Each structure stands twice: as C-alpha cells, then as structure tokens.
C-alpha cells in the first residue's frame, strides 16, 4: 500500500470547517483513499473513502486532487466531539488490512 | 450485538505470564482483524481471519503470539511468556467480508495490556 504523509497536529475553532490534508504521491490507480479517526480510548472509526471523485456523507467531505497525489478531509462544522486522531490510508479495498500511519491529531478549540 | 466487544478491557500481567484476549465480532461478519497499538502510534496489523481460516498472520511479531477463531465467530489472541515490549492496546475489528471497496472495518474498544 502507498505511504501517506499527514501533519502531526492541527487546531480548529469550534463551529469552523476543519480541513485535514494528506499526501499520497505514490498512490496506484486501483487504490482508494480512506479516512478513519480515533477518539481517545476508543477504537478507530470509519469516516469516508474515495477513488478519484469528491465524496460527501453525513460525517465529512473528501476532496481528491485530479492527479490523486493528495486529498483533504473536510469536517464542515467542527464540534468538540471531533477532537481525535485522523488517519489517511490508501489501499485497494476489499478485505485488505488497514495500514495506519501516525495520523493528524486534531484539536477543536472552544 | 451492537458492535465489536473485547474482553478484558484492561489486563496487567507479570513478565513471563501467558495472556488471552477475546474478541466478539459483529454477528455475521466474516472477516476479523487484530491490530496492536503502541502508545502514541497508529494501530499495526497483526493477523486476519476469514471465517475460521487465518489467511494472513504476517504481522504477528513473534512465535509467542497466536490467534484462533475456531468456529468463525469469536476470536482469541494469545500471547505466551509476555515481555514488557508487548505492552500495548490490542484492537479487534470485523467487517462483512464482502469484496467491495468500502468494506468498513468496525473496531472494538481494545484491550490495554500492561506487562510489568
């Protein structure tokens, strides 16, 4: 699986949009971009995934650049409960294991 | 059940003891994964089951680690002769097993193992 690069930490004001970047310059054509998050003392939680089109669900939006070498996870109206470590993962999909990096620690500031 | 459950939530072991960690996946989920998460790090893959078959155990760090899922549902991760470096949170995840792009993995809360 391709390696991803994320900032170590970020802060965001409550109620504002949180934009979390991820670089995956070696991504292959058949690899998807997945985002999971891990709230303190809990297991990771799936957020969203995409291949090349932008995606949106009830939790977040995923913007993937045209060359697919980077992406941004957007939490449109961050709340204190969004404070967590966010992991960007690339993989083919299916039943493959998840390869986590160290992720981005997002802190929502009241 | 409502989600993936793991027991015990916390385990303290003396160096050299054997431990067994249990995972109850979501009912009907075919795929089951074990991950190890050291303090301050992301989870790292240990092993993967499809039903009762262990299809990938490439992440198990040594032969002291053993996992089983004899009836294709509950799984147990066993660590023999525990060492201090085994201290970590052990996470279990299950998924439906369908070969689809999403195939979301649902994680349990983990078992925090501390080896003294």
PDB file of C-alpha atoms in Angstrom:
ATOM      1  CA  UNK A   1       0.000   0.000   0.000  1.00  0.00           C
ATOM      2  CA  UNK A   2       1.118   3.536  -0.734  1.00  0.00           C
ATOM      3  CA  UNK A   3       2.584   5.615   2.067  1.00  0.00           C
ATOM      4  CA  UNK A   4       0.742   8.700   3.241  1.00  0.00           C
ATOM      5  CA  UNK A   5       2.025  11.888   4.842  1.00  0.00           C
ATOM      6  CA  UNK A   6      -0.052  13.953   7.236  1.00  0.00           C
ATOM      7  CA  UNK A   7       0.696  16.888   9.556  1.00  0.00           C
ATOM      8  CA  UNK A   8       1.300  15.777  13.108  1.00  0.00           C
ATOM      9  CA  UNK A   9      -1.251  18.092  14.650  1.00  0.00           C
ATOM     10  CA  UNK A  10      -3.802  20.801  13.873  1.00  0.00           C
ATOM     11  CA  UNK A  11      -6.143  23.067  15.777  1.00  0.00           C
ATOM     12  CA  UNK A  12      -9.543  24.301  14.621  1.00  0.00           C
ATOM     13  CA  UNK A  13     -12.076  26.606  16.244  1.00  0.00           C
ATOM     14  CA  UNK A  14     -15.404  25.099  17.183  1.00  0.00           C
ATOM     15  CA  UNK A  15     -18.021  25.721  14.502  1.00  0.00           C
ATOM     16  CA  UNK A  16     -15.471  26.297  11.758  1.00  0.00           C
ATOM     17  CA  UNK A  17     -14.565  23.905   8.974  1.00  0.00           C
ATOM     18  CA  UNK A  18     -11.631  21.626   9.717  1.00  0.00           C
ATOM     19  CA  UNK A  19      -9.513  20.824   6.669  1.00  0.00           C
ATOM     20  CA  UNK A  20      -7.115  17.914   7.101  1.00  0.00           C
ATOM     21  CA  UNK A  21      -4.581  17.371   4.304  1.00  0.00           C
ATOM     22  CA  UNK A  22      -2.957  14.134   3.224  1.00  0.00           C
ATOM     23  CA  UNK A  23      -0.239  13.477   0.661  1.00  0.00           C
ATOM     24  CA  UNK A  24      -0.132  10.137  -1.144  1.00  0.00           C
ATOM     25  CA  UNK A  25       2.093  10.823  -4.111  1.00  0.00           C
ATOM     26  CA  UNK A  26       2.803   7.144  -4.845  1.00  0.00           C
ATOM     27  CA  UNK A  27      -0.818   6.027  -4.921  1.00  0.00           C
ATOM     28  CA  UNK A  28      -1.632   3.400  -7.539  1.00  0.00           C
ATOM     29  CA  UNK A  29      -4.512   3.591  -9.975  1.00  0.00           C
ATOM     30  CA  UNK A  30      -6.528   0.933  -8.171  1.00  0.00           C
ATOM     31  CA  UNK A  31      -6.001   2.274  -4.661  1.00  0.00           C
ATOM     32  CA  UNK A  32      -8.683   4.131  -2.752  1.00  0.00           C
ATOM     33  CA  UNK A  33      -8.204   6.849  -0.148  1.00  0.00           C
ATOM     34  CA  UNK A  34      -9.801   6.053   3.217  1.00  0.00           C
ATOM     35  CA  UNK A  35     -10.142   8.162   6.329  1.00  0.00           C
ATOM     36  CA  UNK A  36     -10.584   6.801   9.830  1.00  0.00           C
ATOM     37  CA  UNK A  37     -10.491   8.642  13.122  1.00  0.00           C
ATOM     38  CA  UNK A  38      -9.718   7.549  16.658  1.00  0.00           C
ATOM     39  CA  UNK A  39     -11.206   9.340  19.609  1.00  0.00           C
ATOM     40  CA  UNK A  40      -9.255   8.960  22.831  1.00  0.00           C
ATOM     41  CA  UNK A  41      -9.563   5.486  24.408  1.00  0.00           C
ATOM     42  CA  UNK A  42     -11.748   4.197  21.575  1.00  0.00           C
ATOM     43  CA  UNK A  43     -11.114   2.063  18.517  1.00  0.00           C
ATOM     44  CA  UNK A  44     -10.766   3.712  15.111  1.00  0.00           C
ATOM     45  CA  UNK A  45     -13.971   4.688  13.282  1.00  0.00           C
ATOM     46  CA  UNK A  46     -14.513   4.778   9.529  1.00  0.00           C
ATOM     47  CA  UNK A  47     -15.313   8.209   8.118  1.00  0.00           C
ATOM     48  CA  UNK A  48     -15.266   8.166   4.325  1.00  0.00           C
ATOM     49  CA  UNK A  49     -13.435   6.829   1.284  1.00  0.00           C
ATOM     50  CA  UNK A  50     -12.988   7.737  -2.380  1.00  0.00           C
ATOM     51  CA  UNK A  51     -11.171   6.855  -5.593  1.00  0.00           C
ATOM     52  CA  UNK A  52     -10.974   9.996  -7.707  1.00  0.00           C
ATOM     53  CA  UNK A  53     -14.255  11.819  -7.370  1.00  0.00           C
ATOM     54  CA  UNK A  54     -15.099  14.031  -4.440  1.00  0.00           C
ATOM     55  CA  UNK A  55     -17.281  12.312  -1.872  1.00  0.00           C
ATOM     56  CA  UNK A  56     -19.614  13.532   0.844  1.00  0.00           C
ATOM     57  CA  UNK A  57     -21.513  11.775   3.592  1.00  0.00           C
ATOM     58  CA  UNK A  58     -23.146  12.748   6.851  1.00  0.00           C
ATOM     59  CA  UNK A  59     -19.803  12.994   8.617  1.00  0.00           C
ATOM     60  CA  UNK A  60     -17.449  14.687   6.173  1.00  0.00           C
ATOM     61  CA  UNK A  61     -16.392  15.539   2.641  1.00  0.00           C
ATOM     62  CA  UNK A  62     -13.372  14.161   0.818  1.00  0.00           C
ATOM     63  CA  UNK A  63     -11.667  16.202  -1.870  1.00  0.00           C
ATOM     64  CA  UNK A  64      -9.143  14.339  -4.038  1.00  0.00           C
ATOM     65  CA  UNK A  65      -6.893  16.256  -6.421  1.00  0.00           C
ATOM     66  CA  UNK A  66      -7.090  15.469 -10.105  1.00  0.00           C
ATOM     67  CA  UNK A  67      -3.672  13.787 -10.099  1.00  0.00           C
ATOM     68  CA  UNK A  68      -4.761  11.844  -6.978  1.00  0.00           C
ATOM     69  CA  UNK A  69      -1.499  12.646  -5.229  1.00  0.00           C
ATOM     70  CA  UNK A  70      -3.198  14.391  -2.343  1.00  0.00           C
ATOM     71  CA  UNK A  71      -6.553  14.754  -0.649  1.00  0.00           C
ATOM     72  CA  UNK A  72      -8.313  16.806   2.010  1.00  0.00           C
ATOM     73  CA  UNK A  73     -10.836  15.668   4.571  1.00  0.00           C
ATOM     74  CA  UNK A  74     -13.296  18.392   5.460  1.00  0.00           C
ATOM     75  CA  UNK A  75     -15.371  18.448   8.629  1.00  0.00           C
ATOM     76  CA  UNK A  76     -17.794  21.272   7.756  1.00  0.00           C
ATOM     77  CA  UNK A  77     -18.774  22.432  11.247  1.00  0.00           C
ATOM     78  CA  UNK A  78     -16.331  21.056  13.775  1.00  0.00           C
ATOM     79  CA  UNK A  79     -17.554  20.301  17.287  1.00  0.00           C
ATOM     80  CA  UNK A  80     -15.618  19.425  20.422  1.00  0.00           C
ATOM     81  CA  UNK A  81     -16.518  15.770  19.810  1.00  0.00           C
ATOM     82  CA  UNK A  82     -14.458  15.859  16.621  1.00  0.00           C
ATOM     83  CA  UNK A  83     -11.252  16.085  18.654  1.00  0.00           C
ATOM     84  CA  UNK A  84      -9.407  12.912  17.634  1.00  0.00           C
ATOM     85  CA  UNK A  85      -6.515  11.474  15.659  1.00  0.00           C
ATOM     86  CA  UNK A  86      -7.382  11.306  11.960  1.00  0.00           C
ATOM     87  CA  UNK A  87      -5.754   8.685   9.761  1.00  0.00           C
ATOM     88  CA  UNK A  88      -5.465   8.855   5.981  1.00  0.00           C
ATOM     89  CA  UNK A  89      -4.983   5.387   4.456  1.00  0.00           C
ATOM     90  CA  UNK A  90      -4.639   4.176   0.891  1.00  0.00           C
ATOM     91  CA  UNK A  91      -5.467   0.613  -0.040  1.00  0.00           C
ATOM     92  CA  UNK A  92      -7.017  -1.449  -2.780  1.00  0.00           C
ATOM     93  CA  UNK A  93     -10.053  -2.201  -0.676  1.00  0.00           C
ATOM     94  CA  UNK A  94     -11.991  -5.343  -0.099  1.00  0.00           C
ATOM     95  CA  UNK A  95     -10.725  -7.421   2.765  1.00  0.00           C
ATOM     96  CA  UNK A  96      -7.315  -5.887   2.972  1.00  0.00           C
ATOM     97  CA  UNK A  97      -5.763  -4.856   6.225  1.00  0.00           C
ATOM     98  CA  UNK A  98      -5.554  -1.186   7.141  1.00  0.00           C
ATOM     99  CA  UNK A  99      -2.068   0.324   7.271  1.00  0.00           C
ATOM    100  CA  UNK A 100      -2.211   3.251   9.671  1.00  0.00           C
ATOM    101  CA  UNK A 101       0.463   5.919   9.938  1.00  0.00           C
ATOM    102  CA  UNK A 102       0.712   8.251  12.903  1.00  0.00           C
ATOM    103  CA  UNK A 103      -2.179  10.416  11.709  1.00  0.00           C
ATOM    104  CA  UNK A 104      -3.092  14.030  12.485  1.00  0.00           C
ATOM    105  CA  UNK A 105      -4.106  14.938  15.989  1.00  0.00           C
ATOM    106  CA  UNK A 106      -6.977  17.416  15.524  1.00  0.00           C
ATOM    107  CA  UNK A 107      -7.936  19.543  18.499  1.00  0.00           C
ATOM    108  CA  UNK A 108     -11.145  21.547  18.375  1.00  0.00           C
ATOM    109  CA  UNK A 109     -10.840  24.739  20.386  1.00  0.00           C
ATOM    110  CA  UNK A 110     -13.958  26.075  22.165  1.00  0.00           C
TER     111      UNK A 110
ATOM    112  CA  UNK B   1     -24.631  -7.468  19.200  1.00  0.00           C
ATOM    113  CA  UNK B   2     -24.490  -3.766  18.669  1.00  0.00           C
ATOM    114  CA  UNK B   3     -20.803  -3.688  17.952  1.00  0.00           C
ATOM    115  CA  UNK B   4     -17.467  -5.382  18.403  1.00  0.00           C
ATOM    116  CA  UNK B   5     -16.724  -6.209  22.011  1.00  0.00           C
ATOM    117  CA  UNK B   6     -13.422  -7.113  23.588  1.00  0.00           C
ATOM    118  CA  UNK B   7     -12.526  -8.530  26.964  1.00  0.00           C
ATOM    119  CA  UNK B   8     -10.929  -7.851  29.260  1.00  0.00           C
ATOM    120  CA  UNK B   9     -10.681  -4.095  28.729  1.00  0.00           C
ATOM    121  CA  UNK B  10      -7.555  -3.949  30.874  1.00  0.00           C
ATOM    122  CA  UNK B  11      -5.043  -6.650  31.674  1.00  0.00           C
ATOM    123  CA  UNK B  12      -1.950  -6.457  33.851  1.00  0.00           C
ATOM    124  CA  UNK B  13       0.464  -9.339  33.541  1.00  0.00           C
ATOM    125  CA  UNK B  14       3.795 -10.134  35.095  1.00  0.00           C
ATOM    126  CA  UNK B  15       6.612 -10.712  32.663  1.00  0.00           C
ATOM    127  CA  UNK B  16       6.595 -14.329  31.596  1.00  0.00           C
ATOM    128  CA  UNK B  17       2.878 -14.915  32.108  1.00  0.00           C
ATOM    129  CA  UNK B  18       0.575 -16.070  29.337  1.00  0.00           C
ATOM    130  CA  UNK B  19      -2.467 -13.932  28.451  1.00  0.00           C
ATOM    131  CA  UNK B  20      -5.580 -14.486  26.353  1.00  0.00           C
ATOM    132  CA  UNK B  21      -7.548 -11.629  24.819  1.00  0.00           C
ATOM    133  CA  UNK B  22     -11.054 -12.183  23.498  1.00  0.00           C
ATOM    134  CA  UNK B  23     -12.887 -10.550  20.614  1.00  0.00           C
ATOM    135  CA  UNK B  24     -16.595 -10.865  19.849  1.00  0.00           C
ATOM    136  CA  UNK B  25     -17.193  -9.527  16.332  1.00  0.00           C
ATOM    137  CA  UNK B  26     -20.421  -8.182  14.935  1.00  0.00           C
ATOM    138  CA  UNK B  27     -22.770 -11.082  14.300  1.00  0.00           C
ATOM    139  CA  UNK B  28     -22.470 -12.388  10.768  1.00  0.00           C
ATOM    140  CA  UNK B  29     -19.205 -10.642   9.995  1.00  0.00           C
ATOM    141  CA  UNK B  30     -16.946 -12.931   8.052  1.00  0.00           C
ATOM    142  CA  UNK B  31     -13.687 -11.005   8.358  1.00  0.00           C
ATOM    143  CA  UNK B  32     -11.838 -10.391  11.596  1.00  0.00           C
ATOM    144  CA  UNK B  33      -8.613  -8.444  12.140  1.00  0.00           C
ATOM    145  CA  UNK B  34      -6.287  -7.959  15.089  1.00  0.00           C
ATOM    146  CA  UNK B  35      -4.131  -4.850  15.462  1.00  0.00           C
ATOM    147  CA  UNK B  36      -1.559  -3.759  18.033  1.00  0.00           C
ATOM    148  CA  UNK B  37      -1.290  -0.107  19.028  1.00  0.00           C
ATOM    149  CA  UNK B  38       1.709   1.109  20.999  1.00  0.00           C
ATOM    150  CA  UNK B  39       1.451   4.349  22.945  1.00  0.00           C
ATOM    151  CA  UNK B  40       1.441   7.353  20.633  1.00  0.00           C
ATOM    152  CA  UNK B  41       1.451   5.249  17.467  1.00  0.00           C
ATOM    153  CA  UNK B  42      -1.153   4.188  14.953  1.00  0.00           C
ATOM    154  CA  UNK B  43      -2.512   0.649  15.045  1.00  0.00           C
ATOM    155  CA  UNK B  44      -0.388  -2.002  13.349  1.00  0.00           C
ATOM    156  CA  UNK B  45      -1.804  -5.086  11.691  1.00  0.00           C
ATOM    157  CA  UNK B  46      -1.235  -8.437  13.360  1.00  0.00           C
ATOM    158  CA  UNK B  47      -3.441 -11.036  11.689  1.00  0.00           C
ATOM    159  CA  UNK B  48      -6.598 -11.594   9.607  1.00  0.00           C
ATOM    160  CA  UNK B  49      -9.274 -14.290   9.563  1.00  0.00           C
ATOM    161  CA  UNK B  50     -11.920 -15.055   7.014  1.00  0.00           C
ATOM    162  CA  UNK B  51     -14.406 -17.240   8.865  1.00  0.00           C
ATOM    163  CA  UNK B  52     -12.226 -19.734  10.741  1.00  0.00           C
ATOM    164  CA  UNK B  53      -9.334 -19.565   8.291  1.00  0.00           C
ATOM    165  CA  UNK B  54      -6.334 -17.464   9.245  1.00  0.00           C
ATOM    166  CA  UNK B  55      -5.393 -16.013   5.883  1.00  0.00           C
ATOM    167  CA  UNK B  56      -2.681 -13.599   6.941  1.00  0.00           C
ATOM    168  CA  UNK B  57      -0.525 -13.688  10.043  1.00  0.00           C
ATOM    169  CA  UNK B  58       2.341 -11.694   8.661  1.00  0.00           C
ATOM    170  CA  UNK B  59       2.081  -9.023  11.347  1.00  0.00           C
ATOM    171  CA  UNK B  60       2.491 -11.283  14.366  1.00  0.00           C
ATOM    172  CA  UNK B  61       5.775 -10.087  15.935  1.00  0.00           C
ATOM    173  CA  UNK B  62       6.984 -13.449  17.203  1.00  0.00           C
ATOM    174  CA  UNK B  63       6.000 -17.062  17.702  1.00  0.00           C
ATOM    175  CA  UNK B  64       4.815 -16.112  21.177  1.00  0.00           C
ATOM    176  CA  UNK B  65       1.744 -14.610  19.529  1.00  0.00           C
ATOM    177  CA  UNK B  66      -1.022 -16.945  18.460  1.00  0.00           C
ATOM    178  CA  UNK B  67      -4.575 -16.233  17.277  1.00  0.00           C
ATOM    179  CA  UNK B  68      -7.502 -18.506  16.633  1.00  0.00           C
ATOM    180  CA  UNK B  69     -11.104 -18.325  15.539  1.00  0.00           C
ATOM    181  CA  UNK B  70     -12.217 -21.960  15.656  1.00  0.00           C
ATOM    182  CA  UNK B  71     -15.908 -21.519  14.839  1.00  0.00           C
ATOM    183  CA  UNK B  72     -15.643 -18.462  12.652  1.00  0.00           C
ATOM    184  CA  UNK B  73     -17.047 -16.037  15.191  1.00  0.00           C
ATOM    185  CA  UNK B  74     -15.277 -15.336  18.498  1.00  0.00           C
ATOM    186  CA  UNK B  75     -11.517 -14.949  18.262  1.00  0.00           C
ATOM    187  CA  UNK B  76      -8.793 -15.195  20.868  1.00  0.00           C
ATOM    188  CA  UNK B  77      -5.342 -13.643  20.704  1.00  0.00           C
ATOM    189  CA  UNK B  78      -2.908 -15.440  22.965  1.00  0.00           C
ATOM    190  CA  UNK B  79       0.474 -14.133  23.991  1.00  0.00           C
ATOM    191  CA  UNK B  80       2.836 -16.560  25.662  1.00  0.00           C
ATOM    192  CA  UNK B  81       5.651 -15.604  28.019  1.00  0.00           C
ATOM    193  CA  UNK B  82       4.747 -11.917  27.883  1.00  0.00           C
ATOM    194  CA  UNK B  83       7.521  -9.341  27.653  1.00  0.00           C
ATOM    195  CA  UNK B  84       7.474  -5.656  28.531  1.00  0.00           C
ATOM    196  CA  UNK B  85       7.532  -4.724  24.851  1.00  0.00           C
ATOM    197  CA  UNK B  86       4.169  -6.474  24.468  1.00  0.00           C
ATOM    198  CA  UNK B  87       2.533  -3.668  26.456  1.00  0.00           C
ATOM    199  CA  UNK B  88       0.067  -2.048  24.086  1.00  0.00           C
ATOM    200  CA  UNK B  89      -3.598  -1.755  23.207  1.00  0.00           C
ATOM    201  CA  UNK B  90      -4.830  -4.726  21.207  1.00  0.00           C
ATOM    202  CA  UNK B  91      -7.648  -3.846  18.844  1.00  0.00           C
ATOM    203  CA  UNK B  92     -10.026  -6.209  17.125  1.00  0.00           C
ATOM    204  CA  UNK B  93     -12.034  -5.250  14.045  1.00  0.00           C
ATOM    205  CA  UNK B  94     -14.619  -7.071  11.977  1.00  0.00           C
ATOM    206  CA  UNK B  95     -16.137  -6.491   8.571  1.00  0.00           C
ATOM    207  CA  UNK B  96     -18.789  -8.108   6.434  1.00  0.00           C
ATOM    208  CA  UNK B  97     -16.222  -9.782   4.226  1.00  0.00           C
ATOM    209  CA  UNK B  98     -17.812  -8.656   1.019  1.00  0.00           C
ATOM    210  CA  UNK B  99     -15.259  -7.786  -1.612  1.00  0.00           C
ATOM    211  CA  UNK B 100     -16.381  -4.228  -2.045  1.00  0.00           C
ATOM    212  CA  UNK B 101     -14.397  -1.034  -1.938  1.00  0.00           C
ATOM    213  CA  UNK B 102     -15.864   0.255   1.292  1.00  0.00           C
ATOM    214  CA  UNK B 103     -15.975  -2.870   3.425  1.00  0.00           C
ATOM    215  CA  UNK B 104     -15.788  -0.748   6.523  1.00  0.00           C
ATOM    216  CA  UNK B 105     -13.935  -2.250   9.428  1.00  0.00           C
ATOM    217  CA  UNK B 106     -15.717  -1.871  12.765  1.00  0.00           C
ATOM    218  CA  UNK B 107     -13.370  -1.695  15.722  1.00  0.00           C
ATOM    219  CA  UNK B 108     -13.823  -2.751  19.310  1.00  0.00           C
ATOM    220  CA  UNK B 109     -12.649  -0.592  22.222  1.00  0.00           C
ATOM    221  CA  UNK B 110      -9.452  -2.567  22.611  1.00  0.00           C
ATOM    222  CA  UNK B 111      -7.707  -4.374  25.447  1.00  0.00           C
ATOM    223  CA  UNK B 112      -4.944  -2.434  27.163  1.00  0.00           C
ATOM    224  CA  UNK B 113      -2.214  -4.871  28.164  1.00  0.00           C
ATOM    225  CA  UNK B 114       0.426  -3.801  30.642  1.00  0.00           C
ATOM    226  CA  UNK B 115       3.326  -6.146  31.275  1.00  0.00           C
ATOM    227  CA  UNK B 116       5.264  -5.446  34.459  1.00  0.00           C
TER     228      UNK B 116
END
